[in-house]
Amino acid sequence: MSQEVTDADFKQQVLEADGPVLVDFWAPWCGPCRMVSPIVDEIAQEHAGKLKVVKLNTDDNMQTAAQYGITSIPALYVFDKGEVAKTIIGARPKPALEKELADYIG
Amino acid sequence: MTDKQLVIIGSGPAGYTAAIYAARAGLVPLVIAGSVTAGGDLMTTTEVENFPGFPEGVQGPELMESMRAQAERFGAEVLYDDVETLHIEPRRHRITTALGAEYTATAVILATGSAYRELGLAEEKNLSGRGVSWCATCDGFFFKDQEIAVVGGGDSAVEEATFLTRFAKKVSLIHRRGELRASKAMRQRAEADPKLEFVLDSEVTAIHGADKLEGLTIASTADGQTRELPVTGLFVAIGSDPRTALFAGQLDLRPDGYLVVEGRSSRTSAEGVFGAGDVIDPVYRQAITAAGSGCVAATDAEHYLSELSDSELNTKEK
């Protein structure tokens, strides 16, 4: 299971991180989020060291979700140097996600 | 390459019911459930009130979880992967998956369901996840105290609209016709909902917004008159089309795209290939009818496999 981040430590864990960070915006009530979550964990494990992967529960951390205009989940955002570098909306199979993230895990 | 007697593609009520029956018949079916779509459409619904046996209703994901557990209990194997190719070849159908697995199957049940229809408007894709959504249960929460719209007039549109009034300040339900197609129970609930406004005889002709959805242009289907509707959310529920890309060109399809089956059976135009659920059903499209057709497909597949093994035995004896 990847690390959980919150409104309180989002800046430190994500925006101020050294390398790119993939944030999985999810919520407990969202079926597709539950499906994509283990795939994100696998990608995190297989590419540990290249791409930091964290999860943000939008139910408990509405401030961050609102700040980035999240209106559909699952939403996977890559942050690089504090900026949004890539957005992937909706659940995708693993090969499709790996393709989308090729710049960061290739 | 792994040889299987029976592979079931899809894991909605049709796929899992076929798996329960086939597993109980000792066929040890492999269910290729989908990596992110396992459980099918009911995974994104909330309360299912009309599935028999649940007088208090049941949550869609919970129902699908139970069906999966029931299939596994009798020996079905569930694989969370996506079928990439299917080559139909009597007695030795070949299947490859996105993660690189390869199977041959003597019989195949296709329970691939249907895919949501899009409006086909410019900006629809750009604003996907920026206000345009296909999953009310996933995304409704983000529209707390906002004004939003739902397009469609069937059961799923009306159910979504009613669900969304829990969060939104106001929900406009936009439908092309003067009357909703949804069932009476759904309509009555919607009509009694003070936060729901009906925008009938109307269609969405444009979606506006750069980074996020800001509004819609609505045209009257009666006189073509247009007006602007400022909304921050748009939920599209205008029906779905059968998912047949895997086997289009290899099996007979109806002119409207549905997989052809013979009479009340599940037999498709190819030997040893059976269809079940929404992919063969342009009319009823309910969880219970899909489940019923999954049972039909498993029974047909079982007959096919036992006749095949009988005739192979006879050939060997001669």
Tab-separated table of C-alpha atoms in Angstrom:
chain	number	residue	atom	x	y	z
A	1	MET	CA	0.000	0.000	0.000
A	2	SER	CA	1.403	3.359	-1.002
A	3	GLN	CA	1.808	6.181	1.482
A	4	GLU	CA	-1.250	8.309	2.318
A	5	VAL	CA	-0.896	12.091	2.216
A	6	THR	CA	-3.253	14.677	3.702
A	7	ASP	CA	-4.109	18.365	3.344
A	8	ALA	CA	-1.614	18.978	6.149
A	9	ASP	CA	1.449	17.352	4.588
A	10	PHE	CA	0.640	17.630	0.859
A	11	LYS	CA	3.010	20.577	0.396
A	12	GLN	CA	5.913	18.831	2.074
A	13	GLN	CA	5.322	15.339	0.627
A	14	VAL	CA	4.329	16.303	-2.903
A	15	LEU	CA	5.038	19.906	-3.864
A	16	GLU	CA	8.449	20.087	-2.209
A	17	ALA	CA	9.555	16.575	-3.158
A	18	ASP	CA	12.829	16.230	-5.072
A	19	GLY	CA	11.542	14.105	-7.953
A	20	PRO	CA	8.159	13.591	-9.622
A	21	VAL	CA	5.278	12.379	-7.431
A	22	LEU	CA	2.186	10.481	-8.592
A	23	VAL	CA	-0.876	11.330	-6.498
A	24	ASP	CA	-3.832	8.925	-6.617
A	25	PHE	CA	-6.925	10.934	-5.669
A	26	TRP	CA	-9.521	8.449	-4.393
A	27	ALA	CA	-12.475	8.007	-2.039
A	28	PRO	CA	-13.917	5.018	-0.211
A	29	TRP	CA	-17.277	5.206	-2.011
A	30	CYS	CA	-15.749	5.080	-5.508
A	31	GLY	CA	-15.787	1.579	-7.060
A	32	PRO	CA	-13.367	2.301	-9.931
A	33	CYS	CA	-10.928	3.791	-7.376
A	34	ARG	CA	-10.838	0.484	-5.526
A	35	MET	CA	-10.069	-1.287	-8.799
A	36	VAL	CA	-7.235	1.011	-9.813
A	37	SER	CA	-5.654	1.258	-6.349
A	38	PRO	CA	-3.831	-2.130	-6.384
A	39	ILE	CA	-2.559	-1.371	-9.910
A	40	VAL	CA	-1.118	1.916	-8.684
A	41	ASP	CA	0.520	0.038	-5.788
A	42	GLU	CA	2.098	-2.405	-8.235
A	43	ILE	CA	3.479	0.403	-10.371
A	44	ALA	CA	4.839	2.076	-7.229
A	45	GLN	CA	6.625	-1.103	-6.168
A	46	GLU	CA	8.017	-1.928	-9.578
A	47	HIS	CA	9.393	1.565	-10.085
A	48	ALA	CA	10.415	2.433	-6.544
A	49	GLY	CA	13.206	5.000	-6.669
A	50	LYS	CA	12.027	6.482	-9.969
A	51	LEU	CA	8.571	7.705	-9.134
A	52	LYS	CA	7.208	8.453	-5.674
A	53	VAL	CA	3.586	7.345	-5.383
A	54	VAL	CA	1.121	8.587	-2.757
A	55	LYS	CA	-2.639	8.465	-2.210
A	56	LEU	CA	-4.952	11.218	-1.126
A	57	ASN	CA	-8.392	10.421	0.258
A	58	THR	CA	-10.540	13.217	-1.176
A	59	ASP	CA	-13.257	12.568	1.389
A	60	ASP	CA	-10.939	13.514	4.274
A	61	ASN	CA	-8.828	16.052	2.388
A	62	MET	CA	-11.262	18.214	0.481
A	63	GLN	CA	-9.028	21.268	0.495
A	64	THR	CA	-6.350	19.744	-1.725
A	65	ALA	CA	-8.922	18.103	-4.007
A	66	ALA	CA	-10.704	21.450	-4.433
A	67	GLN	CA	-7.443	23.329	-4.986
A	68	TYR	CA	-6.644	21.140	-7.984
A	69	GLY	CA	-10.235	21.179	-9.274
A	70	ILE	CA	-10.759	17.441	-8.887
A	71	THR	CA	-14.298	16.571	-10.010
A	72	SER	CA	-13.832	12.964	-11.151
A	73	ILE	CA	-12.080	10.128	-9.407
A	74	PRO	CA	-10.013	8.081	-9.688
A	75	ALA	CA	-7.693	10.888	-10.802
A	76	LEU	CA	-3.958	10.328	-11.093
A	77	TYR	CA	-1.862	13.510	-11.130
A	78	VAL	CA	1.888	13.659	-11.554
A	79	PHE	CA	3.475	16.643	-9.782
A	80	ASP	CA	6.950	17.733	-10.765
A	81	LYS	CA	8.724	20.618	-9.001
A	82	GLY	CA	5.463	21.638	-7.399
A	83	GLU	CA	3.523	21.833	-10.672
A	84	VAL	CA	0.954	19.499	-12.243
A	85	ALA	CA	2.849	17.744	-15.023
A	86	LYS	CA	0.330	15.091	-16.072
A	87	THR	CA	-3.297	14.173	-15.369
A	88	ILE	CA	-4.984	10.834	-15.948
A	89	ILE	CA	-8.711	10.719	-15.228
A	90	GLY	CA	-10.599	7.472	-14.726
A	91	ALA	CA	-9.555	3.877	-14.096
A	92	ARG	CA	-7.245	2.335	-16.717
A	93	PRO	CA	-5.680	-1.102	-17.084
A	94	LYS	CA	-2.059	-1.429	-16.012
A	95	PRO	CA	-0.479	-1.425	-19.502
A	96	ALA	CA	-2.399	1.758	-20.367
A	97	LEU	CA	-1.245	3.460	-17.161
A	98	GLU	CA	2.356	2.401	-17.742
A	99	LYS	CA	2.172	3.897	-21.205
A	100	GLU	CA	0.775	7.187	-19.882
A	101	LEU	CA	3.481	7.290	-17.211
A	102	ALA	CA	6.312	6.228	-19.519
A	103	ASP	CA	8.125	9.574	-19.088
A	104	TYR	CA	8.451	8.936	-15.363
A	105	ILE	CA	8.939	5.185	-15.106
A	106	GLY	CA	10.567	4.374	-18.447
B	1	MET	CA	-0.448	-21.249	-23.437
B	2	THR	CA	-2.991	-22.763	-21.034
B	3	ASP	CA	-5.851	-24.957	-22.239
B	4	LYS	CA	-9.267	-24.347	-20.695
B	5	GLN	CA	-12.587	-26.054	-21.240
B	6	LEU	CA	-14.533	-22.840	-20.736
B	7	VAL	CA	-13.493	-19.200	-20.622
B	8	ILE	CA	-16.026	-16.543	-19.631
B	9	ILE	CA	-15.218	-13.023	-20.779
B	10	GLY	CA	-16.887	-10.442	-18.548
B	11	SER	CA	-17.835	-10.298	-14.889
B	12	GLY	CA	-21.176	-8.533	-14.558
B	13	PRO	CA	-24.268	-10.449	-13.431
B	14	ALA	CA	-24.200	-12.470	-16.703
B	15	GLY	CA	-20.531	-13.470	-16.454
B	16	TYR	CA	-20.599	-14.374	-12.771
B	17	THR	CA	-23.910	-16.267	-13.019
B	18	ALA	CA	-22.522	-18.254	-15.964
B	19	ALA	CA	-19.462	-18.931	-13.790
B	20	ILE	CA	-21.587	-20.167	-10.858
B	21	TYR	CA	-23.522	-22.604	-13.064
B	22	ALA	CA	-20.491	-23.771	-15.016
B	23	ALA	CA	-18.425	-24.218	-11.868
B	24	ARG	CA	-21.184	-26.252	-10.200
B	25	ALA	CA	-21.243	-28.414	-13.336
B	26	GLY	CA	-17.564	-29.117	-12.738
B	27	LEU	CA	-16.251	-27.181	-15.746
B	28	VAL	CA	-13.715	-25.133	-13.691
B	29	PRO	CA	-14.355	-21.999	-15.785
B	30	LEU	CA	-11.857	-19.192	-16.088
B	31	VAL	CA	-13.519	-15.776	-15.758
B	32	ILE	CA	-11.504	-12.987	-17.345
B	33	ALA	CA	-13.057	-10.251	-15.266
B	34	GLY	CA	-11.338	-7.099	-16.489
B	35	SER	CA	-8.581	-5.266	-14.605
B	36	VAL	CA	-10.549	-2.116	-13.813
B	37	THR	CA	-14.047	-3.123	-14.916
B	38	ALA	CA	-14.509	-6.284	-12.821
B	39	GLY	CA	-18.045	-6.569	-11.505
B	40	GLY	CA	-19.432	-4.609	-14.446
B	41	ASP	CA	-21.857	-1.714	-14.402
B	42	LEU	CA	-23.307	-2.467	-10.979
B	43	MET	CA	-19.950	-1.491	-9.452
B	44	THR	CA	-20.832	2.153	-10.043
B	45	THR	CA	-24.414	2.046	-8.821
B	46	THR	CA	-25.559	2.453	-5.258
B	47	GLU	CA	-28.748	0.831	-4.100
B	48	VAL	CA	-30.229	-1.978	-6.229
B	49	GLU	CA	-33.849	-2.248	-5.175
B	50	ASN	CA	-35.250	-4.723	-7.691
B	51	PHE	CA	-32.919	-7.722	-7.481
B	52	PRO	CA	-35.055	-10.529	-6.030
B	53	GLY	CA	-34.076	-11.835	-2.621
B	54	PHE	CA	-33.079	-8.479	-1.137
B	55	PRO	CA	-36.216	-6.958	0.398
B	56	GLU	CA	-34.226	-4.051	1.856
B	57	GLY	CA	-32.209	-3.531	-1.352
B	58	VAL	CA	-28.521	-4.236	-1.792
B	59	GLN	CA	-25.527	-2.089	-2.781
B	60	GLY	CA	-24.409	-2.834	-6.358
B	61	PRO	CA	-20.747	-3.526	-5.453
B	62	GLU	CA	-21.820	-5.750	-2.569
B	63	LEU	CA	-24.081	-7.800	-4.863
B	64	MET	CA	-21.258	-8.297	-7.359
B	65	GLU	CA	-18.795	-9.210	-4.619
B	66	SER	CA	-21.248	-11.899	-3.446
B	67	MET	CA	-21.679	-13.270	-6.975
B	68	ARG	CA	-17.907	-13.487	-7.390
B	69	ALA	CA	-17.505	-15.264	-4.051
B	70	GLN	CA	-20.276	-17.687	-4.992
B	71	ALA	CA	-18.582	-18.517	-8.305
B	72	GLU	CA	-15.190	-18.986	-6.621
B	73	ARG	CA	-16.720	-21.207	-3.953
B	74	PHE	CA	-17.528	-23.767	-6.661
B	75	GLY	CA	-14.145	-23.594	-8.294
B	76	ALA	CA	-14.340	-20.771	-10.847
B	77	GLU	CA	-11.037	-18.986	-11.351
B	78	VAL	CA	-11.255	-15.187	-11.610
B	79	LEU	CA	-8.524	-13.303	-13.453
B	80	TYR	CA	-8.288	-9.479	-13.174
B	81	ASP	CA	-6.948	-8.882	-16.639
B	82	ASP	CA	-8.340	-7.652	-19.976
B	83	VAL	CA	-8.790	-9.728	-23.104
B	84	GLU	CA	-6.786	-8.166	-25.870
B	85	THR	CA	-7.484	-10.580	-28.736
B	86	LEU	CA	-9.946	-13.370	-29.345
B	87	HIS	CA	-9.502	-15.677	-32.327
B	88	ILE	CA	-12.561	-17.784	-32.893
B	89	GLU	CA	-11.604	-21.222	-34.105
B	90	PRO	CA	-13.958	-24.119	-33.346
B	91	ARG	CA	-12.801	-26.264	-30.380
B	92	ARG	CA	-9.671	-24.182	-29.948
B	93	HIS	CA	-10.557	-20.516	-29.483
B	94	ARG	CA	-7.459	-18.484	-28.709
B	95	ILE	CA	-7.351	-15.650	-26.208
B	96	THR	CA	-4.547	-13.272	-25.302
B	97	THR	CA	-4.670	-10.754	-22.452
B	98	ALA	CA	-3.231	-7.306	-21.864
B	99	LEU	CA	-0.791	-8.685	-19.273
B	100	GLY	CA	0.464	-11.276	-21.759
B	101	ALA	CA	-1.380	-14.458	-20.737
B	102	GLU	CA	-2.461	-16.861	-23.505
B	103	TYR	CA	-5.286	-19.353	-23.370
B	104	THR	CA	-7.089	-21.758	-25.616
B	105	ALA	CA	-10.694	-22.556	-24.829
B	106	THR	CA	-12.992	-25.261	-26.111
B	107	ALA	CA	-15.984	-23.061	-25.297
B	108	VAL	CA	-16.260	-19.325	-24.718
B	109	ILE	CA	-19.051	-17.295	-23.116
B	110	LEU	CA	-19.082	-13.656	-24.157
B	111	ALA	CA	-20.564	-11.464	-21.434
B	112	THR	CA	-18.841	-8.254	-22.411
B	113	GLY	CA	-21.757	-5.959	-21.584
B	114	SER	CA	-22.101	-2.475	-22.930
B	115	ALA	CA	-20.236	0.813	-22.973
B	116	TYR	CA	-21.639	4.233	-22.124
B	117	ARG	CA	-22.641	6.384	-25.036
B	118	GLU	CA	-21.086	9.805	-25.370
B	119	LEU	CA	-22.856	12.955	-26.505
B	120	GLY	CA	-20.256	13.412	-29.231
B	121	LEU	CA	-19.853	17.139	-28.615
B	122	ALA	CA	-16.667	19.168	-28.854
B	123	GLU	CA	-15.103	19.739	-25.413
B	124	GLU	CA	-16.801	16.643	-24.003
B	125	LYS	CA	-13.485	14.793	-23.757
B	126	ASN	CA	-11.419	17.842	-22.745
B	127	LEU	CA	-13.760	18.566	-19.883
B	128	SER	CA	-13.988	14.952	-18.779
B	129	GLY	CA	-12.884	15.058	-15.173
B	130	ARG	CA	-13.280	18.840	-15.254
B	131	GLY	CA	-17.005	18.789	-14.684
B	132	VAL	CA	-18.161	16.231	-17.255
B	133	SER	CA	-18.683	12.847	-15.621
B	134	TRP	CA	-20.015	9.346	-16.331
B	135	CYS	CA	-20.181	8.133	-12.744
B	136	ALA	CA	-22.563	9.857	-10.340
B	137	THR	CA	-21.635	7.654	-7.398
B	138	CYS	CA	-17.923	8.393	-7.879
B	139	ASP	CA	-18.123	12.093	-8.524
B	140	GLY	CA	-21.397	13.431	-7.075
B	141	PHE	CA	-19.677	14.469	-3.863
B	142	PHE	CA	-17.506	17.034	-5.679
B	143	PHE	CA	-20.573	19.025	-6.690
B	144	LYS	CA	-21.760	19.869	-3.206
B	145	ASP	CA	-24.087	22.919	-3.270
B	146	GLN	CA	-23.504	23.456	-6.996
B	147	GLU	CA	-25.900	23.565	-9.940
B	148	ILE	CA	-25.473	20.610	-12.250
B	149	ALA	CA	-27.229	18.754	-15.069
B	150	VAL	CA	-27.944	15.164	-16.028
B	151	VAL	CA	-28.641	14.212	-19.662
B	152	GLY	CA	-30.914	11.267	-20.408
B	153	GLY	CA	-34.405	9.999	-19.684
B	154	GLY	CA	-34.048	6.327	-18.823
B	155	ASP	CA	-33.777	4.594	-15.473
B	156	SER	CA	-30.086	5.263	-15.052
B	157	ALA	CA	-30.427	8.982	-15.839
B	158	VAL	CA	-33.306	9.441	-13.400
B	159	GLU	CA	-31.568	7.382	-10.732
B	160	GLU	CA	-28.413	9.451	-11.110
B	161	ALA	CA	-30.336	12.720	-11.011
B	162	THR	CA	-32.141	11.675	-7.831
B	163	PHE	CA	-28.883	10.497	-6.259
B	164	LEU	CA	-27.137	13.763	-7.154
B	165	THR	CA	-29.728	15.903	-5.351
B	166	ARG	CA	-28.129	14.617	-2.124
B	167	PHE	CA	-25.147	16.818	-2.896
B	168	ALA	CA	-26.074	19.431	-5.472
B	169	LYS	CA	-28.071	22.594	-4.885
B	170	LYS	CA	-30.054	21.970	-8.057
B	171	VAL	CA	-30.098	19.230	-10.692
B	172	SER	CA	-31.533	19.842	-14.177
B	173	LEU	CA	-32.576	16.643	-15.918
B	174	ILE	CA	-32.334	17.219	-19.663
B	175	HIS	CA	-34.185	14.841	-21.959
B	176	ARG	CA	-34.897	14.963	-25.689
B	177	ARG	CA	-38.503	13.843	-25.396
B	178	GLY	CA	-41.521	15.212	-23.575
B	179	GLU	CA	-41.728	12.203	-21.326
B	180	LEU	CA	-39.145	10.199	-19.405
B	181	ARG	CA	-38.601	6.552	-20.319
B	182	ALA	CA	-37.755	5.645	-16.737
B	183	SER	CA	-39.994	3.318	-14.728
B	184	LYS	CA	-42.973	4.779	-12.895
B	185	ALA	CA	-41.429	4.274	-9.441
B	186	MET	CA	-38.321	6.214	-10.489
B	187	ARG	CA	-40.323	8.985	-12.162
B	188	GLN	CA	-42.533	9.487	-9.139
B	189	ARG	CA	-39.545	9.748	-6.844
B	190	ALA	CA	-37.939	12.242	-9.193
B	191	GLU	CA	-41.108	14.320	-9.520
B	192	ALA	CA	-41.377	14.584	-5.744
B	193	ASP	CA	-37.783	15.803	-5.435
B	194	PRO	CA	-37.750	19.597	-4.864
B	195	LYS	CA	-34.128	19.963	-6.044
B	196	LEU	CA	-34.817	18.326	-9.412
B	197	GLU	CA	-35.893	20.383	-12.397
B	198	PHE	CA	-37.080	18.719	-15.602
B	199	VAL	CA	-35.844	20.206	-18.854
B	200	LEU	CA	-37.844	18.144	-21.350
B	201	ASP	CA	-38.031	18.303	-25.151
B	202	SER	CA	-34.471	19.585	-25.016
B	203	GLU	CA	-30.997	18.532	-25.988
B	204	VAL	CA	-27.491	19.683	-25.184
B	205	THR	CA	-25.907	21.152	-28.301
B	206	ALA	CA	-22.713	22.615	-26.841
B	207	ILE	CA	-20.510	22.322	-23.780
B	208	HIS	CA	-18.640	25.424	-22.592
B	209	GLY	CA	-15.551	25.960	-20.513
B	210	ALA	CA	-11.782	26.104	-20.903
B	211	ASP	CA	-10.254	24.472	-17.800
B	212	LYS	CA	-13.527	23.546	-16.226
B	213	LEU	CA	-17.145	23.203	-17.210
B	214	GLU	CA	-19.008	26.505	-17.078
B	215	GLY	CA	-22.246	25.860	-18.906
B	216	LEU	CA	-24.270	24.215	-21.634
B	217	THR	CA	-26.228	25.350	-24.647
B	218	ILE	CA	-29.632	23.713	-24.681
B	219	ALA	CA	-31.857	23.583	-27.753
B	220	SER	CA	-35.553	22.830	-27.764
B	221	THR	CA	-36.311	19.737	-29.840
B	222	ALA	CA	-39.722	21.272	-30.582
B	223	ASP	CA	-38.802	24.662	-32.081
B	224	GLY	CA	-34.992	24.718	-32.030
B	225	GLN	CA	-34.851	27.698	-29.714
B	226	THR	CA	-31.612	27.772	-27.733
B	227	ARG	CA	-30.688	28.970	-24.277
B	228	GLU	CA	-27.690	28.826	-21.959
B	229	LEU	CA	-27.684	26.783	-18.792
B	230	PRO	CA	-24.860	27.656	-16.389
B	231	VAL	CA	-23.770	24.445	-14.630
B	232	THR	CA	-20.498	23.230	-13.118
B	233	GLY	CA	-21.278	19.544	-13.540
B	234	LEU	CA	-22.696	17.424	-16.351
B	235	PHE	CA	-23.502	13.746	-15.941
B	236	VAL	CA	-24.099	11.861	-19.191
B	237	ALA	CA	-26.527	8.923	-18.986
B	238	ILE	CA	-27.881	8.566	-22.513
B	239	GLY	CA	-27.667	4.815	-22.739
B	240	SER	CA	-25.033	2.418	-23.920
B	241	ASP	CA	-23.910	0.306	-26.859
B	242	PRO	CA	-22.985	-3.387	-26.823
B	243	ARG	CA	-19.254	-3.976	-26.410
B	244	THR	CA	-18.373	-6.148	-29.407
B	245	ALA	CA	-14.978	-4.859	-30.635
B	246	LEU	CA	-13.282	-8.140	-29.627
B	247	PHE	CA	-15.313	-10.268	-32.003
B	248	ALA	CA	-16.893	-7.950	-34.574
B	249	GLY	CA	-16.122	-9.504	-37.956
B	250	GLN	CA	-15.898	-13.011	-36.495
B	251	LEU	CA	-19.487	-13.404	-35.277
B	252	ASP	CA	-22.842	-12.287	-36.669
B	253	LEU	CA	-24.036	-9.001	-35.215
B	254	ARG	CA	-27.454	-7.406	-35.585
B	255	PRO	CA	-27.736	-4.174	-37.571
B	256	ASP	CA	-27.943	-2.307	-34.242
B	257	GLY	CA	-24.670	-3.900	-33.121
B	258	TYR	CA	-25.904	-6.525	-30.670
B	259	LEU	CA	-24.481	-10.044	-30.785
B	260	VAL	CA	-26.840	-12.452	-32.560
B	261	VAL	CA	-27.954	-15.553	-30.651
B	262	GLU	CA	-30.212	-18.320	-31.895
B	263	GLY	CA	-33.765	-18.102	-30.523
B	264	ARG	CA	-33.962	-18.366	-26.763
B	265	SER	CA	-30.548	-20.014	-26.614
B	266	SER	CA	-27.194	-18.312	-26.162
B	267	ARG	CA	-25.632	-19.909	-29.274
B	268	THR	CA	-23.859	-17.413	-31.515
B	269	SER	CA	-22.987	-17.949	-35.174
B	270	ALA	CA	-19.771	-19.799	-34.222
B	271	GLU	CA	-19.479	-23.263	-32.753
B	272	GLY	CA	-18.747	-23.296	-29.031
B	273	VAL	CA	-19.226	-19.540	-28.588
B	274	PHE	CA	-22.116	-18.340	-26.441
B	275	GLY	CA	-23.427	-14.868	-25.602
B	276	ALA	CA	-24.978	-13.584	-22.376
B	277	GLY	CA	-26.123	-10.351	-20.765
B	278	ASP	CA	-26.333	-6.838	-22.179
B	279	VAL	CA	-24.240	-7.678	-25.249
B	280	ILE	CA	-27.118	-9.803	-26.627
B	281	ASP	CA	-29.999	-7.818	-25.131
B	282	PRO	CA	-31.255	-4.618	-26.745
B	283	VAL	CA	-34.501	-4.680	-24.759
B	284	TYR	CA	-34.501	-5.672	-21.080
B	285	ARG	CA	-30.964	-4.929	-19.864
B	286	GLN	CA	-31.541	-5.567	-16.171
B	287	ALA	CA	-29.209	-7.235	-13.668
B	288	ILE	CA	-31.688	-10.078	-13.252
B	289	THR	CA	-32.201	-10.689	-16.981
B	290	ALA	CA	-28.419	-10.630	-17.472
B	291	ALA	CA	-28.034	-13.156	-14.657
B	292	GLY	CA	-30.729	-15.326	-16.244
B	293	SER	CA	-29.006	-15.238	-19.602
B	294	GLY	CA	-25.709	-16.143	-17.923
B	295	CYS	CA	-27.411	-19.290	-16.653
B	296	VAL	CA	-28.652	-20.059	-20.184
B	297	ALA	CA	-25.146	-19.641	-21.602
B	298	ALA	CA	-23.541	-21.888	-18.974
B	299	THR	CA	-26.178	-24.563	-19.627
B	300	ASP	CA	-25.637	-24.357	-23.404
B	301	ALA	CA	-21.865	-24.473	-22.963
B	302	GLU	CA	-22.165	-27.489	-20.676
B	303	HIS	CA	-24.314	-29.337	-23.261
B	304	TYR	CA	-21.902	-28.435	-26.014
B	305	LEU	CA	-18.874	-29.667	-24.070
B	306	SER	CA	-20.502	-32.913	-23.007
B	307	GLU	CA	-21.712	-33.678	-26.550
B	308	LEU	CA	-18.252	-32.915	-27.844
B	309	SER	CA	-16.571	-35.241	-25.379
B	310	ASP	CA	-19.174	-37.959	-26.140
B	311	SER	CA	-18.486	-37.741	-29.870
B	312	GLU	CA	-14.715	-37.715	-29.295
B	313	LEU	CA	-15.051	-40.865	-27.170
B	314	ASN	CA	-17.087	-42.517	-29.928
B	315	THR	CA	-14.491	-41.615	-32.537
B	316	LYS	CA	-11.729	-43.094	-30.412
B	317	GLU	CA	-13.660	-46.326	-29.832
B	318	LYS	CA	-14.106	-46.841	-33.564
